[in-house]
Coordinates of N, CA and C in Angstrom, one line a residue:
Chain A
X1 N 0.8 -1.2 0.0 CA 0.0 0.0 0.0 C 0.9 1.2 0.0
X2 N 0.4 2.2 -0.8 CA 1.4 3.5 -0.8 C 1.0 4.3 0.1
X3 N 1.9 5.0 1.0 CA 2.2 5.7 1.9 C 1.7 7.3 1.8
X4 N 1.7 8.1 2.3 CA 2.1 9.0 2.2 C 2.9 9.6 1.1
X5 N 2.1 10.7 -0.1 CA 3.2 11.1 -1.1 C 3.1 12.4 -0.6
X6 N 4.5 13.0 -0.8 CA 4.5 14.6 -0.9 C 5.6 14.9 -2.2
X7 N 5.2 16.0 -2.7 CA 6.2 16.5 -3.9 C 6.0 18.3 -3.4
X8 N 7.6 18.7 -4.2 CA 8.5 18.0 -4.1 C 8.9 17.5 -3.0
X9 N 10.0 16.9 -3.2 CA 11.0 16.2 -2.4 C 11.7 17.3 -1.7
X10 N 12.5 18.0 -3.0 CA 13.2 19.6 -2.6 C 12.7 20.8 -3.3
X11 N 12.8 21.6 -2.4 CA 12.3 23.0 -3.4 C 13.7 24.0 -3.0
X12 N 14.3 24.7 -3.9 CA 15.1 25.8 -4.0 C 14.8 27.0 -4.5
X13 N 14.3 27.6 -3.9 CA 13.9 29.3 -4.5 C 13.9 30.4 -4.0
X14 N 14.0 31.4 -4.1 CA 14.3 32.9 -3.8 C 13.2 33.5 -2.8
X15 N 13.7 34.4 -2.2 CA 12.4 34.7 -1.4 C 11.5 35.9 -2.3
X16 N 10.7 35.9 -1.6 CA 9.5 36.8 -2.4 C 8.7 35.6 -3.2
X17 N 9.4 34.4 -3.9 CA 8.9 33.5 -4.7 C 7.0 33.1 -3.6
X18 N 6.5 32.5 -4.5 CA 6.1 31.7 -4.0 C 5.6 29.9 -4.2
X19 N 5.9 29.5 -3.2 CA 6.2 28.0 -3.0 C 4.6 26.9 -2.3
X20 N 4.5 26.4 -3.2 CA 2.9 25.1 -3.2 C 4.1 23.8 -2.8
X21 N 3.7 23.2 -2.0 CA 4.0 21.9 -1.3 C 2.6 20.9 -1.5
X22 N 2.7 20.0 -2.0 CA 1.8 18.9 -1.8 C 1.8 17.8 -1.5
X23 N 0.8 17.3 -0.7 CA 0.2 15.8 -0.4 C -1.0 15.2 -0.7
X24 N -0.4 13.8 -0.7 CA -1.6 12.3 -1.2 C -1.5 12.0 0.1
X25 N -2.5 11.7 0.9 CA -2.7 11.0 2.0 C -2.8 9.5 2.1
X26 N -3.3 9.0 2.7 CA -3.1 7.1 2.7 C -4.8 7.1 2.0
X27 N -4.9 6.5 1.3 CA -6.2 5.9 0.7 C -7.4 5.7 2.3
X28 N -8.4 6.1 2.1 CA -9.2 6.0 3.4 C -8.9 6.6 4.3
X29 N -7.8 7.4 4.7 CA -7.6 8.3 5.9 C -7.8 9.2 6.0
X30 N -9.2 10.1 7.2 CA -10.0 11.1 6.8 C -9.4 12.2 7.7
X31 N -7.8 12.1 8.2 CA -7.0 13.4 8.8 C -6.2 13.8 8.3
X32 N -5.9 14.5 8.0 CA -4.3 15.2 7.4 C -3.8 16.4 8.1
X33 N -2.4 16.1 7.8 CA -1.4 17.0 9.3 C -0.7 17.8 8.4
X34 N -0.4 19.0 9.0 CA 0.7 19.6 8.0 C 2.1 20.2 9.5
X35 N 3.2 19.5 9.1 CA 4.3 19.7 10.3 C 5.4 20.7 9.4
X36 N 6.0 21.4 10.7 CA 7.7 21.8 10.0 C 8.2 21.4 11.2
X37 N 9.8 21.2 10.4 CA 10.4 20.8 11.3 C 11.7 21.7 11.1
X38 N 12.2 22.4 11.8 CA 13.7 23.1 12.2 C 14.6 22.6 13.3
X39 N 15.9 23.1 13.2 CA 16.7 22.9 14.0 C 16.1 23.2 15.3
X40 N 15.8 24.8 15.4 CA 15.9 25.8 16.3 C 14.5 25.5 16.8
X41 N 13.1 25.0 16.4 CA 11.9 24.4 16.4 C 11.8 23.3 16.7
X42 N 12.3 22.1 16.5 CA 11.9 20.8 16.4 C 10.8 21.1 15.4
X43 N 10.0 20.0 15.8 CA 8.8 19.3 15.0 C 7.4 20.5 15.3
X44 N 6.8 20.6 14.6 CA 5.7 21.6 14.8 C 4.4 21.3 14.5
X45 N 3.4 21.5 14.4 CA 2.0 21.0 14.1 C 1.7 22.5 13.2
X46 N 1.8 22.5 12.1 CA 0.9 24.0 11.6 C -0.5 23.9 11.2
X47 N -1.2 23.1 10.9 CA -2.5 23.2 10.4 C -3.4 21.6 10.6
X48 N -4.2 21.2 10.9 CA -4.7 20.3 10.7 C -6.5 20.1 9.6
X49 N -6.6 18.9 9.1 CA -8.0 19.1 8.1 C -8.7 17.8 9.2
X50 N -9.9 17.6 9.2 CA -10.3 16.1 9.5 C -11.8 16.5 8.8
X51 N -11.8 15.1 7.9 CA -12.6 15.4 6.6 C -12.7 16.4 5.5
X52 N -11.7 17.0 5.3 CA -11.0 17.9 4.4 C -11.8 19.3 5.1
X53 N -12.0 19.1 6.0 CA -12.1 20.3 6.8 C -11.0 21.3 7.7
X54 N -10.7 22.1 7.7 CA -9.2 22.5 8.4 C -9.9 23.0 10.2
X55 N -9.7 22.6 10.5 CA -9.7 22.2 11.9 C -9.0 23.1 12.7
X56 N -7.7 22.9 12.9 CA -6.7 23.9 13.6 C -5.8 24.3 13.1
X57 N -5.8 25.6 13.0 CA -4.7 26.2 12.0 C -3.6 27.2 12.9
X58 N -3.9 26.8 14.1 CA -2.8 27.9 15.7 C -1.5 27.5 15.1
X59 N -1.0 26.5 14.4 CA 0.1 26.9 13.8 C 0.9 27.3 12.8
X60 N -0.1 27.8 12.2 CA 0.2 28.6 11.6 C 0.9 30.0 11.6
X61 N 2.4 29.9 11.1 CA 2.9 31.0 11.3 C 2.7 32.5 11.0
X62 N 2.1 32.6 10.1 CA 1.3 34.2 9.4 C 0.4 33.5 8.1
X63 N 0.1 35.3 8.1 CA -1.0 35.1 6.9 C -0.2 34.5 5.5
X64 N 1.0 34.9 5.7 CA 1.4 34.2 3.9 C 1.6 32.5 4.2
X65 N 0.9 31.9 4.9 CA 0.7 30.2 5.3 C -0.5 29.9 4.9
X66 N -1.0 29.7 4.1 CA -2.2 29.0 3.8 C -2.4 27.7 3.3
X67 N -3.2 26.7 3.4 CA -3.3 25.9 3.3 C -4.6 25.1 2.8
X68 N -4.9 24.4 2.2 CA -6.6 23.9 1.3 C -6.4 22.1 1.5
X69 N -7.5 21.7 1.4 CA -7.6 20.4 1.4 C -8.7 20.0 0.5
X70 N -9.0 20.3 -1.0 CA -10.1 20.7 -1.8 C -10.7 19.2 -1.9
X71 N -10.3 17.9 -1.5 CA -10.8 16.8 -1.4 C -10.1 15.5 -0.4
X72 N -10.7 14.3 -0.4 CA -10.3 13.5 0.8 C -8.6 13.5 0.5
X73 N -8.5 13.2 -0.7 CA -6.8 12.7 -1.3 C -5.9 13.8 -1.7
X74 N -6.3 14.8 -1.6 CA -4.9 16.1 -1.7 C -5.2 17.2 -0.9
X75 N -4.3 17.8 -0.7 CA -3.6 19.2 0.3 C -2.6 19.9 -0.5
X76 N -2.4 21.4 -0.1 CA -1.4 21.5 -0.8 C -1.2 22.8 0.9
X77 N -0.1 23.3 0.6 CA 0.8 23.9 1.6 C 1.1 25.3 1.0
X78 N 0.7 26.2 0.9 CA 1.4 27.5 0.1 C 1.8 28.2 0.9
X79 N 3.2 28.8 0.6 CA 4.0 29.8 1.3 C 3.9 31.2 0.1
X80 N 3.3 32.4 0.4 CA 3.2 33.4 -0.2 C 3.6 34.3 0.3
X81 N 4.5 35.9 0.3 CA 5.6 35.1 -0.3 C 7.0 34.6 0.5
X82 N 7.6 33.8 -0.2 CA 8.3 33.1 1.1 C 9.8 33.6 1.6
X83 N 10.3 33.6 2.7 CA 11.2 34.2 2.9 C 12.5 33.2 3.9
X84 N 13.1 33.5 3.8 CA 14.5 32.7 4.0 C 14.4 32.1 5.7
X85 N 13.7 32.5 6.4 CA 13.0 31.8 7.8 C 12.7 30.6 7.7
X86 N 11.9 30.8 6.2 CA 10.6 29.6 6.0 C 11.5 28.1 5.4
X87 N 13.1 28.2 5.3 CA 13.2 26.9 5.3 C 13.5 26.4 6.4
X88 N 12.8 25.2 5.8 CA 12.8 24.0 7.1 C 12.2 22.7 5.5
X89 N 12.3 21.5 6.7 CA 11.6 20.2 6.2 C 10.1 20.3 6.2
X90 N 9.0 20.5 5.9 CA 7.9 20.3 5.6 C 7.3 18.6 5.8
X91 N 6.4 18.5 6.5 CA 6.1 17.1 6.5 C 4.4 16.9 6.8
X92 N 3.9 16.1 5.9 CA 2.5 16.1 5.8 C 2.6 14.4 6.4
X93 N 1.1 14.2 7.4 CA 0.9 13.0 7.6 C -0.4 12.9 7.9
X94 N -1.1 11.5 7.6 CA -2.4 11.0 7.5 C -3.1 10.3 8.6
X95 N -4.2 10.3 9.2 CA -4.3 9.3 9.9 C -5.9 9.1 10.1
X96 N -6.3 8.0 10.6 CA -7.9 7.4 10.2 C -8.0 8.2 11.6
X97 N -9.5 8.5 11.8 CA -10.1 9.0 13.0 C -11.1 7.5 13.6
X98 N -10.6 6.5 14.5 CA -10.9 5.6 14.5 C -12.2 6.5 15.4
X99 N -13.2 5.2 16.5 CA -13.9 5.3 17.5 C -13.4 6.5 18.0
X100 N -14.7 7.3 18.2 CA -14.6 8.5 19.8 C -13.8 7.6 20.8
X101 N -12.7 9.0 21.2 CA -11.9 8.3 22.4 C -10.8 7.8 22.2
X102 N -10.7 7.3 20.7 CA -9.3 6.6 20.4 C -8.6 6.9 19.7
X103 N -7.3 7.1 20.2 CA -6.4 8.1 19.2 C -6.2 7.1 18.1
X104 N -5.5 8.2 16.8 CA -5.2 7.9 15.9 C -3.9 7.5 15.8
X105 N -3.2 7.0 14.4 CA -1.7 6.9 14.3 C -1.7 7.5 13.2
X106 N -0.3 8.8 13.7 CA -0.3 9.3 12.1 C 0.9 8.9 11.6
X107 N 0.7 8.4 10.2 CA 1.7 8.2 9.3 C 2.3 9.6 8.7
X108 N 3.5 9.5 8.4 CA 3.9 10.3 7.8 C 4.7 10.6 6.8
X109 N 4.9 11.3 5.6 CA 5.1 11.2 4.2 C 6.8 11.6 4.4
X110 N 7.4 11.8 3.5 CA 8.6 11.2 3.5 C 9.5 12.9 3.6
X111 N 8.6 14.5 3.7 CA 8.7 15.5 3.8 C 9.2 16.1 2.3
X112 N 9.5 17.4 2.5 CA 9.9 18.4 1.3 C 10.7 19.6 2.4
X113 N 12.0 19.1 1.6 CA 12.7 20.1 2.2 C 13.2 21.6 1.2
X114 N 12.2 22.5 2.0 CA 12.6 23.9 1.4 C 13.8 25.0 2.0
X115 N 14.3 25.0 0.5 CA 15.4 26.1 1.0 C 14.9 27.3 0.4
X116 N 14.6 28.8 1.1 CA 14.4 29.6 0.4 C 16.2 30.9 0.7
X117 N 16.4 31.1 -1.0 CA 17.3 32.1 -0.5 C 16.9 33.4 -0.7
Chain B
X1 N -0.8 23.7 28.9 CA -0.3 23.7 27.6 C 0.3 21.8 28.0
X2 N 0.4 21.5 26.9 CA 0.8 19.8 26.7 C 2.7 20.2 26.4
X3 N 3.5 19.2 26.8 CA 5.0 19.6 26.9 C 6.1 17.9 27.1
X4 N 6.1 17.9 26.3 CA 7.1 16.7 25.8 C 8.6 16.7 26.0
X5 N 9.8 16.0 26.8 CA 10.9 16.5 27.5 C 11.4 15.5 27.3
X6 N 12.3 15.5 26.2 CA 13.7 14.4 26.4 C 14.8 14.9 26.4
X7 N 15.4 14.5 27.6 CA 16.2 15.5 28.3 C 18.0 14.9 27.4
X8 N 17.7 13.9 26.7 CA 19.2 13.2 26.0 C 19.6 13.7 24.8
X9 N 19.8 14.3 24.3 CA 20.0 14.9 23.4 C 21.0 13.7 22.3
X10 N 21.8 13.1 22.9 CA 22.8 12.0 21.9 C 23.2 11.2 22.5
X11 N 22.9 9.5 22.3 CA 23.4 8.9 22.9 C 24.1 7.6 22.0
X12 N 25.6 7.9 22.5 CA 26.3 7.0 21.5 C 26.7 5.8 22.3
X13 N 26.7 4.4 21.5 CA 27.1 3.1 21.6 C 27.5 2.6 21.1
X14 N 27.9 1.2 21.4 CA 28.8 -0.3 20.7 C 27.3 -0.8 20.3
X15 N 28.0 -1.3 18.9 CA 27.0 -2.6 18.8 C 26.6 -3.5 19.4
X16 N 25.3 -4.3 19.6 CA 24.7 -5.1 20.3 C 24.5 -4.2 22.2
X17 N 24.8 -3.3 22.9 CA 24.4 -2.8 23.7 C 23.1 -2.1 23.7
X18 N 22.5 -2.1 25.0 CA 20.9 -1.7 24.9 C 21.2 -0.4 25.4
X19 N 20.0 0.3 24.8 CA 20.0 1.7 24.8 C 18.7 2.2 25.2
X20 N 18.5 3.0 26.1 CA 17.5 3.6 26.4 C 17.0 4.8 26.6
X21 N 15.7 5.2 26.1 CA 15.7 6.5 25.5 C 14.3 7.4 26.7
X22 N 14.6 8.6 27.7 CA 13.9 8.8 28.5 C 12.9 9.6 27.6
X23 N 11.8 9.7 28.0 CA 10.9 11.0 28.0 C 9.8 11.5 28.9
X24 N 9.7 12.5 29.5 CA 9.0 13.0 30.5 C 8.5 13.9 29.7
X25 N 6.4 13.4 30.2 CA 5.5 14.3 29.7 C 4.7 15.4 30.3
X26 N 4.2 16.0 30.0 CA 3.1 16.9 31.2 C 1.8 17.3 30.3
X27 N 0.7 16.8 30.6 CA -0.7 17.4 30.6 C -1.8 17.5 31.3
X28 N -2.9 17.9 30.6 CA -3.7 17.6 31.8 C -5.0 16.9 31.7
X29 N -4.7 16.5 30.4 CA -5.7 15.5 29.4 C -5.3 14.0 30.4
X30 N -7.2 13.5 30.7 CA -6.8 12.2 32.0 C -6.6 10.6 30.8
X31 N -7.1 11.4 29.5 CA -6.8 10.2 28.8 C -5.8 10.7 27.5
X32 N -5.1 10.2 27.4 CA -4.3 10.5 26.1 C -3.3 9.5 25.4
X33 N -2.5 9.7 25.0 CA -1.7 8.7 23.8 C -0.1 9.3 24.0
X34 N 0.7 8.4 23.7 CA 1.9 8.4 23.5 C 2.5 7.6 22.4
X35 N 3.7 8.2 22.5 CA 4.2 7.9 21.1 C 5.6 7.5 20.9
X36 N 6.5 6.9 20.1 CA 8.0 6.9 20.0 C 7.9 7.2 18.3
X37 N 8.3 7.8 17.6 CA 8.8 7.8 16.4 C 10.5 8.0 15.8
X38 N 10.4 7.2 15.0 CA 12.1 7.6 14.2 C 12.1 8.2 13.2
X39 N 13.6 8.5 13.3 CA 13.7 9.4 12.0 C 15.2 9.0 11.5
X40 N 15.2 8.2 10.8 CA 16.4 8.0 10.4 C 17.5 8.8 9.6
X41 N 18.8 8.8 9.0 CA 19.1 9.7 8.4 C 18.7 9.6 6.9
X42 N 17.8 9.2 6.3 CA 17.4 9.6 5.4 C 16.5 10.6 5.6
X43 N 16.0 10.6 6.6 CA 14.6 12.1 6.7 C 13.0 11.8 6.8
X44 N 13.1 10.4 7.1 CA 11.5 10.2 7.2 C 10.9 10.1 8.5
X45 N 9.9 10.3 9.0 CA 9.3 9.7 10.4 C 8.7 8.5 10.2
X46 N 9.1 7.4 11.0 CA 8.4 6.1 11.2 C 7.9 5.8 12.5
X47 N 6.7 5.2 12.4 CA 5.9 5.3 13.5 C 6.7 3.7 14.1
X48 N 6.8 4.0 16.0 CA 7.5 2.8 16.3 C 6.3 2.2 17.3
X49 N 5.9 3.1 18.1 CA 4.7 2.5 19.0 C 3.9 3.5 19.4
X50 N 2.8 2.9 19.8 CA 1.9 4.2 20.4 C 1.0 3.0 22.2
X51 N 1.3 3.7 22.9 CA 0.5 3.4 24.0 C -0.9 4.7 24.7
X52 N -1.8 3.8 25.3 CA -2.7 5.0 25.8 C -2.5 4.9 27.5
X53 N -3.2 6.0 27.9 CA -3.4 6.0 29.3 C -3.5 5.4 30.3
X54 N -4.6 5.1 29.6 CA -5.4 3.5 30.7 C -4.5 2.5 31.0
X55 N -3.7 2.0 30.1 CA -3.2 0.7 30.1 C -1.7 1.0 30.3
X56 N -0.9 0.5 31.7 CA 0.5 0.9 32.0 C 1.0 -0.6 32.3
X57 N 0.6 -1.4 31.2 CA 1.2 -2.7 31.5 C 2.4 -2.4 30.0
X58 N 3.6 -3.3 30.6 CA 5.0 -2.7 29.3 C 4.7 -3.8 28.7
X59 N 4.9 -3.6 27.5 CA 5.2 -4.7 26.5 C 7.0 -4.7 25.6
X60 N 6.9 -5.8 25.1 CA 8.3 -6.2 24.1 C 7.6 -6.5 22.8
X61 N 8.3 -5.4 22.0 CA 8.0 -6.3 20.8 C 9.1 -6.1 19.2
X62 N 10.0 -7.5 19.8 CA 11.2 -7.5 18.7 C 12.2 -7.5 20.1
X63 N 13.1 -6.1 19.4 CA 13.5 -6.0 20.2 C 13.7 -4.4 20.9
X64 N 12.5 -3.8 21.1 CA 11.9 -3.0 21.3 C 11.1 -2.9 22.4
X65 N 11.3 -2.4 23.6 CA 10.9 -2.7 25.0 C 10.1 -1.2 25.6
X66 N 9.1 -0.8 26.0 CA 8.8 0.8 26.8 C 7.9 0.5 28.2
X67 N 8.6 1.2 28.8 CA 8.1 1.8 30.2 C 7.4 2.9 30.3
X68 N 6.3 2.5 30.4 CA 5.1 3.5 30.8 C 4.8 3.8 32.5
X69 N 5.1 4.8 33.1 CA 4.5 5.1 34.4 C 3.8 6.5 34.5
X70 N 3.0 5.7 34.7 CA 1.7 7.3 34.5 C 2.5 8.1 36.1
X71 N 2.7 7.3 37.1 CA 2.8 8.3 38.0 C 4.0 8.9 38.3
X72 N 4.9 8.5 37.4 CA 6.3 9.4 37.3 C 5.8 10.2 35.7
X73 N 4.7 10.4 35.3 CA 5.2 10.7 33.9 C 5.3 10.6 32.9
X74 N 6.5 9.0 32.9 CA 7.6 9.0 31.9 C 6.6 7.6 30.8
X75 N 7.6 8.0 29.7 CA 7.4 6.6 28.8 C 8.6 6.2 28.5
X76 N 9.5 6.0 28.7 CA 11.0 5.6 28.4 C 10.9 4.3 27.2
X77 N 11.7 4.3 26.7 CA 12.0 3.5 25.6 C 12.9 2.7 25.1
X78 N 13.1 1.3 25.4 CA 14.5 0.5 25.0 C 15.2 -0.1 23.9
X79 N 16.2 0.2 23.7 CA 16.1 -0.8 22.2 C 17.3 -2.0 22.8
X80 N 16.9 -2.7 22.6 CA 17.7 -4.3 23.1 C 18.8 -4.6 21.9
X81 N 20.1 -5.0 22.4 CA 21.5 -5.4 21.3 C 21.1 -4.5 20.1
X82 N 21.7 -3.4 20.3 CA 21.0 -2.3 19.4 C 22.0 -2.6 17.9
X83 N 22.1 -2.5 16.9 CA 22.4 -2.0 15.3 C 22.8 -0.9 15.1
X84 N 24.0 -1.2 13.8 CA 24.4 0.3 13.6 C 23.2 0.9 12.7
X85 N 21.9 -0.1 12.0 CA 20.7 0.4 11.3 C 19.8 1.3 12.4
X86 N 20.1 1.1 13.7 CA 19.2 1.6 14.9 C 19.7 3.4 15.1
X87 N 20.6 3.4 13.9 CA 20.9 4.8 14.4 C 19.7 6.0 13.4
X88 N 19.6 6.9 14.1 CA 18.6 7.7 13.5 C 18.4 8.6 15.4
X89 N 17.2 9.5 14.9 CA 17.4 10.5 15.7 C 15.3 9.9 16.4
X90 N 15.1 9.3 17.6 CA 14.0 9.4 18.3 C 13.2 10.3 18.6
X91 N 11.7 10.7 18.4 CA 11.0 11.4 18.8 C 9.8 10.6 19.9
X92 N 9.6 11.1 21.5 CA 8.9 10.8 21.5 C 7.4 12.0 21.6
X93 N 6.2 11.6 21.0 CA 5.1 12.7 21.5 C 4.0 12.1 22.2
X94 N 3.2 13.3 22.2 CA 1.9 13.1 23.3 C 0.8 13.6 22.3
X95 N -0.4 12.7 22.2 CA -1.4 13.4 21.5 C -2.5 14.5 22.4
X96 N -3.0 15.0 22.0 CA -3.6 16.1 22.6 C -5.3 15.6 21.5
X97 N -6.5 15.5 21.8 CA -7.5 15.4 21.1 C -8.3 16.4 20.9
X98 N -8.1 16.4 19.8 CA -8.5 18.0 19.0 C -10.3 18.4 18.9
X99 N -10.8 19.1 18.5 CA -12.1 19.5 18.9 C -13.2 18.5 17.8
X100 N -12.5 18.2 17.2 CA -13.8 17.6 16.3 C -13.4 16.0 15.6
X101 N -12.5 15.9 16.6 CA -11.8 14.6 15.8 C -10.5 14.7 15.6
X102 N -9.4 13.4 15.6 CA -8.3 13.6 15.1 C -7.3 14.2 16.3
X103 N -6.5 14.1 16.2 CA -4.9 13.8 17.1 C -4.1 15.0 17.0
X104 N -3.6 16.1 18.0 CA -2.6 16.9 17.7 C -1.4 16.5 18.1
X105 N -0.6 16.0 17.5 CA 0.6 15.7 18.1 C 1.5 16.5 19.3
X106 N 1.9 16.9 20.0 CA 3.5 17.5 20.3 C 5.1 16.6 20.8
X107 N 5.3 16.7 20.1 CA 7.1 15.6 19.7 C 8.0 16.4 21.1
X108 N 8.3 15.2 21.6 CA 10.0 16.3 22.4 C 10.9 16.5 21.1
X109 N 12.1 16.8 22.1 CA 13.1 17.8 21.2 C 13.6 16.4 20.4
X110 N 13.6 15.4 20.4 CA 14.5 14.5 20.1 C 15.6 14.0 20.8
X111 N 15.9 12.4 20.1 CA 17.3 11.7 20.8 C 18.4 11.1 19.4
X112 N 19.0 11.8 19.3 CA 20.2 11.1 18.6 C 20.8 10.1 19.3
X113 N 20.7 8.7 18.4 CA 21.3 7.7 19.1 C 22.3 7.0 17.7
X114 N 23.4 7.2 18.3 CA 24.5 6.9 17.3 C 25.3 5.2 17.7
X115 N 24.7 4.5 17.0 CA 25.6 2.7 17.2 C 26.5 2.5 16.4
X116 N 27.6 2.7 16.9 CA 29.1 2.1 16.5 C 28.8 0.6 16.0
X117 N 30.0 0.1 15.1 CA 30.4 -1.2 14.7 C 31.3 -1.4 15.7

């Protein structure tokens, strides 16, 4: 079964650019996670969807973070416009929302690491 | 606020020595989830185990051992005759249950764990 896709893999671009990050979630999995991860940060939670609904978005660092989930199987991540802060590893992950009460497991895609110069 | 604490930053070994990885949690959620993930150096997160609240009986599985004590805390984490493949950098988190469904993660800082040949 395929995992978690995200593209790209790498992004290299200038700041002011702006930068779309996407994900495929696991086939049937009705959560999707959107993480960064930095040195200086560790691992972060920026936005969450559950049923392509966006749910919590407190992590979101500013308004040029936005994020869409226009159906069960994609997401995409946009940084508008992006600035040399904003790299880090990007990492999207999936997870089934079993029974009330019982956490989930999120899987997680293999990241997209952005360098903005 | 929910607050995930691994206080080890790197821990290096011989092969085949067991290695153990602390983490001390804090919330105030009476039911919640824990977690160990890796991250090897290629860059992915792989999910290793998840335990919940209720249940502080330890299990083994492989060679993969965790200590859950709710009343210190901690979830500590073993890896038994560890591998130079065992090296990669540990995360452990705590889920937080979000308003409408679905799992918020928060990760400690991580554990680099480096196994010599």
């Amino acid at each position: 079964d395929a995992g978690v896709i995200q593209s790209p893999r790498h992004e290299v671009t200038e700041m002011g650019q702006e930068v779309t990050l996407r994900c495929k979630p696991i086939s049937g999995h009705n959560s999707l996670f959107w993480y960064r991860q930095t040195m200086m940060r560790g691992l972060e939670l920026l936005i969450y969807f559950n049923n392509n609904v966006p749910i919590d978005d407190s992590g979101m660092p500013e308004d040029r973070f936005s994020a869409k989930m226009p159906n069960a199987s994609f997401s995409t991540l946009k940084i508008q416009p992006s600035e040399p802060r904003d790299s880090a590893v990007y990492f999207c992950a999936s997870s089934i929302v079993p029974l009330a009460g019982v956490a989930d497991t999120q899987y997680f895609g293999p990241g997209t690491r952005l360098t903005v110069l | 606020a929910q607050k995930v604490t691994q206080a080890q930053t790197e821990i290096s070994v011989v092969e085949k020595e067991d290695v153990t990885l602390d983490c001390v949690y804090e919330t105030r959620d009476t039911t919640y989830y824990l977690f160990w993930y890796k991250q090897p150096p290629s860059g992915e997160l792989v999910f290793l185990i998840r335990r919940n609240s209720f249940d502080e009986q330890n299990e083994i599985s492989g060679r993969y051992s965790w200590n859950f004590q709710k009343s210190t805390s901690s979830f500590n984490f073993t890896i038994t005759a560890s591998q130079v493949v065992d090296s990669a950098v540990y995360f452990c988190a705590l889920s937080e249950r979000g308003k409408f469904g679905g799992n918020k993660l928060t990760f400690g800082g991580g554990t680099r764990v480096l196994v010599k040949p």
